[in-house]
Coordinates of C-alpha atoms in Angstrom, one line a residue:
M643 CA 86.3 97.9 104.9
I644 CA 88.7 95.8 102.8
R645 CA 87.1 94.1 99.9
V646 CA 88.5 90.6 99.4
A647 CA 88.2 87.9 96.7
I648 CA 89.3 84.3 96.9
V649 CA 90.5 82.0 94.0
E650 CA 90.8 78.4 95.2
D651 CA 89.8 75.2 93.6
S652 CA 89.2 73.2 96.8
K653 CA 85.7 73.9 98.1
T654 CA 86.7 73.1 101.7
I655 CA 89.7 75.4 101.7
R656 CA 87.7 78.1 99.9
E657 CA 85.0 78.0 102.5
S658 CA 87.5 78.0 105.3
L659 CA 89.3 81.1 103.8
T660 CA 86.0 82.8 103.4
H661 CA 85.1 82.2 107.0
F662 CA 88.5 83.5 108.2
V663 CA 88.0 86.7 106.2
Q664 CA 84.4 87.2 107.2
T665 CA 85.2 86.9 110.9
D666 CA 87.4 90.0 110.8
P667 CA 85.2 93.2 111.1
E668 CA 87.5 95.2 108.8
C669 CA 87.3 92.6 105.9
R670 CA 84.4 91.6 103.6
C671 CA 84.6 88.7 101.1
V672 CA 82.9 90.0 97.9
F673 CA 83.7 87.2 95.5
T674 CA 84.9 83.5 95.5
C675 CA 85.6 81.1 92.6
A676 CA 87.3 77.8 91.8
T677 CA 89.1 78.7 88.6
A678 CA 91.3 81.3 87.0
E679 CA 88.8 81.6 84.1
E680 CA 86.1 82.6 86.6
A681 CA 88.4 84.9 88.4
L682 CA 89.2 86.9 85.2
V683 CA 85.5 87.5 84.7
G684 CA 84.4 88.0 88.3
I685 CA 87.3 90.0 89.9
P686 CA 87.0 93.0 87.5
K687 CA 83.3 93.0 88.2
H688 CA 83.5 93.0 92.0
Q689 CA 86.6 95.2 92.3
P690 CA 88.3 93.6 95.4
E691 CA 91.3 95.5 96.9
V692 CA 92.9 92.2 97.9
V693 CA 92.8 88.8 96.2
L694 CA 93.9 85.5 97.8
M695 CA 95.1 83.4 94.9
D696 CA 95.9 79.7 94.8
I697 CA 98.8 78.7 92.6
Q698 CA 97.7 75.3 91.4
L699 CA 94.4 75.8 89.6
P700 CA 92.8 73.3 87.2
K701 CA 93.6 75.0 83.8
L702 CA 95.2 78.4 83.8
S703 CA 97.5 78.6 86.8
G704 CA 97.3 81.1 89.6
I705 CA 100.5 82.7 88.5
E706 CA 99.2 83.3 85.0
C707 CA 95.9 84.5 86.4
T708 CA 97.8 87.0 88.6
A709 CA 99.7 88.4 85.7
Q710 CA 96.5 88.9 83.7
I711 CA 94.7 90.6 86.6
K712 CA 97.6 92.9 87.3
K713 CA 97.5 94.1 83.7
I714 CA 93.9 95.3 83.9
M715 CA 93.7 96.0 87.7
P716 CA 97.3 97.1 88.7
A717 CA 96.1 98.6 92.1
T718 CA 94.6 95.2 93.2
Q719 CA 97.0 93.5 95.7
I720 CA 97.3 89.7 95.1
I721 CA 98.5 87.3 97.8
M722 CA 99.4 83.8 96.8
V723 CA 98.1 81.2 99.2
T724 CA 99.6 77.8 98.6
V725 CA 101.4 74.7 99.9
Y726 CA 104.5 75.3 97.8
E727 CA 107.6 76.7 99.3
D728 CA 110.2 76.3 96.4
T729 CA 112.0 79.5 95.3
E730 CA 111.1 78.9 91.6
R731 CA 107.3 79.2 92.2
I732 CA 107.7 82.1 94.7
S733 CA 109.8 84.1 92.3
A734 CA 107.5 83.4 89.4
A735 CA 104.6 84.7 91.5
L736 CA 106.4 87.8 92.4
R737 CA 107.4 88.5 88.8
A738 CA 103.7 88.1 87.8
G739 CA 102.8 90.8 90.2
A740 CA 101.8 89.1 93.5
C741 CA 102.5 91.3 96.5
G742 CA 102.9 88.5 99.0
Y743 CA 103.1 84.8 99.5
L744 CA 101.4 82.8 102.3
L745 CA 101.4 79.1 103.1
K746 CA 98.0 77.3 103.6
R747 CA 99.1 76.2 107.0
C748 CA 99.0 79.8 108.2
T749 CA 96.7 80.7 111.1
P750 CA 93.5 82.8 110.6
A751 CA 95.2 85.7 112.4
E752 CA 98.2 85.5 110.1
L753 CA 95.8 85.5 107.1
V754 CA 93.9 88.6 108.2
A755 CA 97.2 90.3 109.2
A756 CA 98.5 89.6 105.6
I757 CA 95.3 91.1 104.0
R758 CA 95.7 94.2 106.1
E759 CA 99.4 94.5 105.2
A760 CA 98.8 94.0 101.6
R761 CA 96.1 96.7 101.6
M762 CA 98.5 99.1 103.1
G763 CA 101.2 98.5 100.5
G764 CA 103.3 96.0 102.5
V765 CA 104.9 92.7 101.6
P766 CA 103.1 89.9 103.5
M767 CA 105.4 86.9 103.6
P768 CA 106.5 84.5 106.4
R769 CA 110.1 85.0 107.4
E770 CA 111.2 81.6 106.1
I771 CA 109.8 82.4 102.7
A772 CA 111.3 85.9 102.6
R773 CA 114.7 84.4 103.6
K774 CA 114.5 82.0 100.7
V775 CA 113.8 84.7 98.2
I776 CA 116.4 87.1 99.5
A777 CA 119.0 84.2 99.5
S778 CA 118.1 83.5 95.9
F779 CA 118.7 87.1 95.0
Q780 CA 122.0 87.1 96.8
Q781 CA 123.1 84.0 94.9
Q782 CA 122.3 85.2 91.4
S783 CA 125.0 85.1 88.8
D784 CA 125.8 88.8 89.2
P785 CA 125.3 89.4 93.0
G786 CA 126.5 93.0 92.7
A787 CA 124.0 93.9 90.0
T788 CA 121.3 95.0 92.4
A789 CA 123.7 96.9 94.7
E790 CA 125.1 98.8 91.7
G791 CA 121.6 99.5 90.4
I792 CA 120.6 101.0 93.8
E793 CA 123.7 103.0 93.9
G794 CA 122.9 104.3 90.4
L795 CA 119.5 105.6 91.4
R796 CA 118.9 109.4 91.6
P797 CA 118.5 110.8 95.2
S798 CA 114.7 111.2 94.7
E799 CA 114.3 107.6 93.5
R800 CA 116.5 106.3 96.4
K801 CA 114.3 108.1 98.9
I802 CA 111.2 106.5 97.4
L803 CA 112.8 103.1 97.4
E804 CA 113.7 103.5 101.1
L805 CA 110.1 104.6 102.0
L806 CA 108.7 101.7 99.8
A807 CA 110.8 99.2 101.8
T808 CA 109.2 100.4 105.1
G809 CA 105.8 99.2 103.6
L810 CA 104.2 102.6 102.9
P811 CA 101.7 102.7 100.0
N812 CA 102.1 105.2 97.2
K813 CA 99.8 107.9 98.7
E814 CA 101.7 108.0 102.0
I815 CA 105.0 108.1 100.2
A816 CA 103.6 111.0 98.0
D817 CA 102.4 112.8 101.2
R818 CA 105.8 112.5 102.9
L819 CA 107.7 113.8 100.0
G820 CA 105.2 116.4 99.0
I821 CA 104.6 115.1 95.5
S822 CA 101.6 113.5 93.7
P823 CA 100.9 109.8 93.7
G824 CA 101.3 109.9 90.0
T825 CA 104.8 111.2 90.4
V826 CA 105.5 108.4 92.8
R827 CA 104.3 105.8 90.3
W828 CA 106.5 107.4 87.5
H829 CA 109.6 107.1 89.8
L830 CA 108.7 103.5 90.7
E831 CA 108.5 102.6 87.0
N832 CA 112.0 104.0 86.6
I833 CA 113.3 102.2 89.7
Y834 CA 111.9 98.9 88.3
A835 CA 113.6 99.4 85.0
K836 CA 116.9 100.2 86.7
L837 CA 116.8 97.3 89.1
H838 CA 115.4 94.8 86.4
V839 CA 112.3 93.9 88.5
H840 CA 108.6 93.6 87.8
S841 CA 106.8 94.7 91.0
R842 CA 107.0 96.6 94.3
T843 CA 107.4 93.4 96.2
E844 CA 110.3 92.1 94.2
T845 CA 111.8 95.6 94.5
V846 CA 111.6 95.6 98.3
L847 CA 113.0 92.1 98.5
R848 CA 116.0 92.9 96.3
F849 CA 116.6 96.0 98.4
R850 CA 116.6 93.9 101.5
A851 CA 119.0 91.5 99.9
V852 CA 121.7 94.2 99.6
K853 CA 120.5 96.3 102.6
P854 CA 119.2 93.9 105.2
A855 CA 117.3 95.3 108.1

């Protein structure tokens, strides 16, 4: 059972999202709220595995809320669910620690699939959004920086990056390489530092920008 929380200021949309989540037998909505302030109190208490987070909240934004939640609950996967498609907001959400980005016009099936993918360590994101982010990385002022950073990784780090890009969670990466999940996390921190990124999602997208599938 995947424990899900929803942070959305529109009561109508919040109830719709809750209904979509609850109709899937593998998901259970354990907490909903309308503000970031409520989320910062309720999410640590209910310990969801996946959070659906609106960006435009009344006071503290969903992006700021995401950053604070990830500091205290780094294993929790947060998917931004929003109407905004601009690269600036998408990039800010990824830097804050969001693992994925969905548009509110997505179907119930797409929403549930994204929750499952996030729980498994993947990067749930519509193709058009992923293309925008990858294009943004490719157009950065030093387009060769990421490629050089990847080339500078140790063989063990590069192998972890390649497995990460396939969507495997830390435990499965550890099992495949015969190392502990703690060692995987240690390698990931080194990879983040070398590639100048802040999250596994941003790492995967930067990797795809220079090594497209």
